[in-house]
């Protein structure tokens, strides 16, 4: 299978990303409307529906048992929207705005990937716009972890039980480099791609 063109793996990836793009375009319409609807109280008050957040696992094991040989790695709870809006409406508004911004960044990154794959299908890969697109995707991936810290900060204002977990996350803030390393790798590839573009331009001039 050729690397480029309409019979390539790039074309299959482009079709998948293209479908995902059009489906994701519904999010900026549905999500803000849904969040506003919840804030106005237009949902079932008897149904627990809210924000899932991590909690401190050390507080979940009974004191009557020996905890020295036990380790609970993760636990999550759902804080109901009614509780959040009643006790801290500002926190709900901050959370809702953060979710909308995160969706916007996701759509922006997906759009960049879609445009990149589109040029790959038409065999015009080495151009300056694609270099910027790859760098943009890399930066957005690097931002995932800092955005998760902001999410944790907002979640810490929902309920005291969340604060304990958030304090633990502050201590471990520099230990999770996964997204940073992936983003850095893609950014490094972008610099290689940029050099390939420069060589391509030099060859065109010599011909």
Coordinates of C-alpha atoms in Angstrom, one line a residue:
X1 CA 0.0 0.0 0.0
X2 CA 1.4 3.4 -1.0
X3 CA 2.2 5.8 1.8
X4 CA 0.2 8.6 0.2
X5 CA -2.8 9.0 -2.1
X6 CA -6.3 7.7 -2.0
X7 CA -5.2 4.1 -1.8
X8 CA -3.0 4.7 1.2
X9 CA -3.2 4.2 5.0
X10 CA -3.3 7.9 5.3
X11 CA -6.6 8.0 3.4
X12 CA -8.1 5.5 5.7
X13 CA -7.0 7.5 8.7
X14 CA -8.3 10.7 7.0
X15 CA -11.8 9.1 6.6
X16 CA -11.8 8.0 10.3
X17 CA -10.7 11.4 11.5
X18 CA -13.1 13.2 9.1
X19 CA -16.1 11.2 10.5
X20 CA -14.9 11.9 14.1
X21 CA -14.6 15.6 13.2
X22 CA -18.2 15.9 12.0
X23 CA -19.5 14.0 15.0
X24 CA -17.4 16.1 17.3
X25 CA -18.8 19.3 15.8
X26 CA -22.1 18.5 17.6
X27 CA -20.3 18.9 21.0
X28 CA -20.2 22.7 21.0
X29 CA -23.9 22.7 20.5
X30 CA -25.0 19.9 22.8
X31 CA -22.6 20.3 25.8
X32 CA -23.2 24.1 26.5
X33 CA -26.9 23.7 26.2
X34 CA -26.9 20.7 28.5
X35 CA -24.7 22.4 31.1
X36 CA -27.0 25.5 31.1
X37 CA -30.0 23.2 31.3
X38 CA -28.5 21.6 34.4
X39 CA -27.7 24.9 36.0
X40 CA -31.3 26.1 35.6
X41 CA -32.4 22.9 37.3
X42 CA -34.1 21.3 34.4
X43 CA -33.1 17.7 35.2
X44 CA -34.3 14.9 37.4
X45 CA -33.4 16.0 41.0
X46 CA -33.8 12.4 42.3
X47 CA -31.2 11.0 39.9
X48 CA -27.5 11.2 40.9
X49 CA -25.8 12.8 37.9
X50 CA -22.7 14.9 38.3
X51 CA -18.9 15.2 38.2
X52 CA -16.7 12.1 38.7
X53 CA -13.6 13.0 40.7
X54 CA -10.8 11.0 42.4
X55 CA -10.7 10.8 46.2
X56 CA -8.2 9.9 48.8
X57 CA -8.1 6.1 49.0
X58 CA -6.7 6.0 52.5
X59 CA -9.9 7.2 54.0
X60 CA -12.0 4.5 52.3
X61 CA -10.6 1.4 54.2
X62 CA -12.2 0.7 57.6
X63 CA -10.1 1.5 60.6
X64 CA -10.8 -1.9 62.2
X65 CA -8.7 -3.8 59.7
X66 CA -4.9 -3.9 59.3
X67 CA -4.0 -1.7 56.3
X68 CA -0.3 -2.4 56.2
X69 CA -0.7 -5.1 53.5
X70 CA -3.4 -3.4 51.5
X71 CA -3.1 -0.8 48.8
X72 CA -6.0 0.8 47.0
X73 CA -4.5 2.5 43.9
X74 CA -7.5 4.6 42.8
X75 CA -11.1 5.4 43.7
X76 CA -13.6 7.8 42.3
X77 CA -16.9 9.3 43.4
X78 CA -19.6 11.2 41.6
X79 CA -20.7 14.5 43.1
X80 CA -24.2 15.3 42.1
X81 CA -24.8 18.5 40.2
X82 CA -27.6 19.5 42.5
X83 CA -25.1 19.5 45.4
X84 CA -22.5 21.5 43.5
X85 CA -24.9 24.1 42.3
X86 CA -26.5 24.5 45.8
X87 CA -23.3 24.7 47.7
X88 CA -20.9 26.3 45.2
X89 CA -22.5 27.7 42.0
X90 CA -19.3 29.5 41.1
X91 CA -17.4 26.2 41.1
X92 CA -20.0 24.8 38.7
X93 CA -19.7 27.7 36.4
X94 CA -15.9 27.5 36.4
X95 CA -16.1 23.7 35.8
X96 CA -18.6 24.2 32.9
X97 CA -16.4 26.9 31.3
X98 CA -13.4 24.6 31.6
X99 CA -15.3 21.8 29.9
X100 CA -16.3 24.1 27.1
X101 CA -12.7 25.3 26.7
X102 CA -11.4 21.7 26.7
X103 CA -13.9 20.7 24.0
X104 CA -12.7 23.7 22.0
X105 CA -9.1 22.7 22.2
X106 CA -10.0 19.1 21.3
X107 CA -11.8 20.2 18.2
X108 CA -9.0 22.5 17.3
X109 CA -6.5 19.7 17.6
X110 CA -8.7 17.3 15.6
X111 CA -9.1 20.0 12.9
X112 CA -5.3 20.3 12.6
X113 CA -5.0 16.5 12.3
X114 CA -7.7 16.4 9.7
X115 CA -6.0 19.1 7.7
X116 CA -2.7 17.3 8.0
X117 CA -4.1 14.0 6.8
X118 CA -5.9 15.7 4.0
X119 CA -2.7 17.1 2.6
X120 CA -1.1 13.6 2.9
X121 CA -3.9 12.1 0.8
X122 CA -3.2 14.7 -2.0
X123 CA 0.5 14.2 -1.7
X124 CA 1.4 17.7 -0.7
X125 CA 2.8 16.8 2.7
X126 CA 6.0 18.9 2.8
X127 CA 4.7 22.4 3.3
X128 CA 5.0 25.1 5.9
X129 CA 1.4 24.8 7.0
X130 CA 1.9 21.1 7.9
X131 CA 4.9 22.0 10.0
X132 CA 2.8 24.4 12.0
X133 CA 0.0 21.8 12.3
X134 CA 2.3 19.2 13.7
X135 CA 3.8 21.6 16.2
X136 CA 0.3 22.7 17.3
X137 CA -0.8 19.1 17.8
X138 CA 2.3 18.5 19.9
X139 CA 1.7 21.6 22.1
X140 CA -2.0 20.6 22.6
X141 CA -0.8 17.1 23.8
X142 CA 1.7 18.7 26.2
X143 CA -1.1 20.8 27.6
X144 CA -3.2 17.7 28.5
X145 CA -1.5 17.2 31.9
X146 CA -1.6 20.9 33.0
X147 CA -5.2 21.0 32.0
X148 CA -5.8 17.9 34.3
X149 CA -4.2 19.9 37.1
X150 CA -6.6 22.7 36.5
X151 CA -9.5 20.3 36.5
X152 CA -8.3 18.9 39.8
X153 CA -8.1 22.4 41.3
X154 CA -11.7 23.1 40.2
X155 CA -12.8 19.7 41.6
X156 CA -11.2 20.5 44.9
X157 CA -13.7 23.2 45.5
X158 CA -16.7 20.8 45.2
X159 CA -16.3 18.9 48.4
X160 CA -13.8 18.5 51.3
X161 CA -13.2 14.8 50.5
X162 CA -11.8 15.8 47.1
X163 CA -9.4 18.3 48.6
X164 CA -7.4 15.5 50.3
X165 CA -6.8 13.8 46.9
X166 CA -5.9 17.1 45.3
X167 CA -3.3 17.8 48.0
X168 CA -1.7 14.4 47.2
X169 CA -1.7 15.3 43.5
X170 CA 0.2 18.5 44.2
X171 CA 3.0 16.4 45.7
X172 CA 3.0 14.1 42.6
X173 CA 2.6 16.9 40.1
X174 CA 6.0 16.3 38.5
X175 CA 5.8 12.6 38.3
X176 CA 3.5 12.1 35.3
X177 CA 5.4 13.0 32.2
X178 CA 3.6 10.7 29.8
X179 CA 1.7 13.3 27.7
X180 CA 4.7 15.7 28.0
X181 CA 7.0 13.1 26.5
X182 CA 4.6 12.2 23.7
X183 CA 4.1 15.9 22.9
X184 CA 7.8 16.5 22.9
X185 CA 8.4 13.5 20.6
X186 CA 5.8 14.8 18.1
X187 CA 7.3 18.3 18.3
X188 CA 10.8 16.8 17.6
X189 CA 9.3 15.1 14.6
X190 CA 7.9 18.4 13.5
X191 CA 11.4 19.9 13.5
X192 CA 12.6 16.9 11.3
X193 CA 9.5 17.5 9.1
X194 CA 10.5 21.2 8.9
X195 CA 14.0 20.3 7.8
X196 CA 12.5 18.0 5.1
X197 CA 10.4 20.9 3.9
X198 CA 13.5 23.1 3.6
X199 CA 15.4 20.3 1.7
X200 CA 12.4 19.9 -0.6
X201 CA 12.4 23.7 -1.3
X202 CA 16.1 23.6 -2.0
X203 CA 15.7 20.7 -4.5
X204 CA 12.9 22.6 -6.3
X205 CA 15.2 25.6 -6.7
X206 CA 18.1 23.6 -8.0
X207 CA 15.8 21.9 -10.6

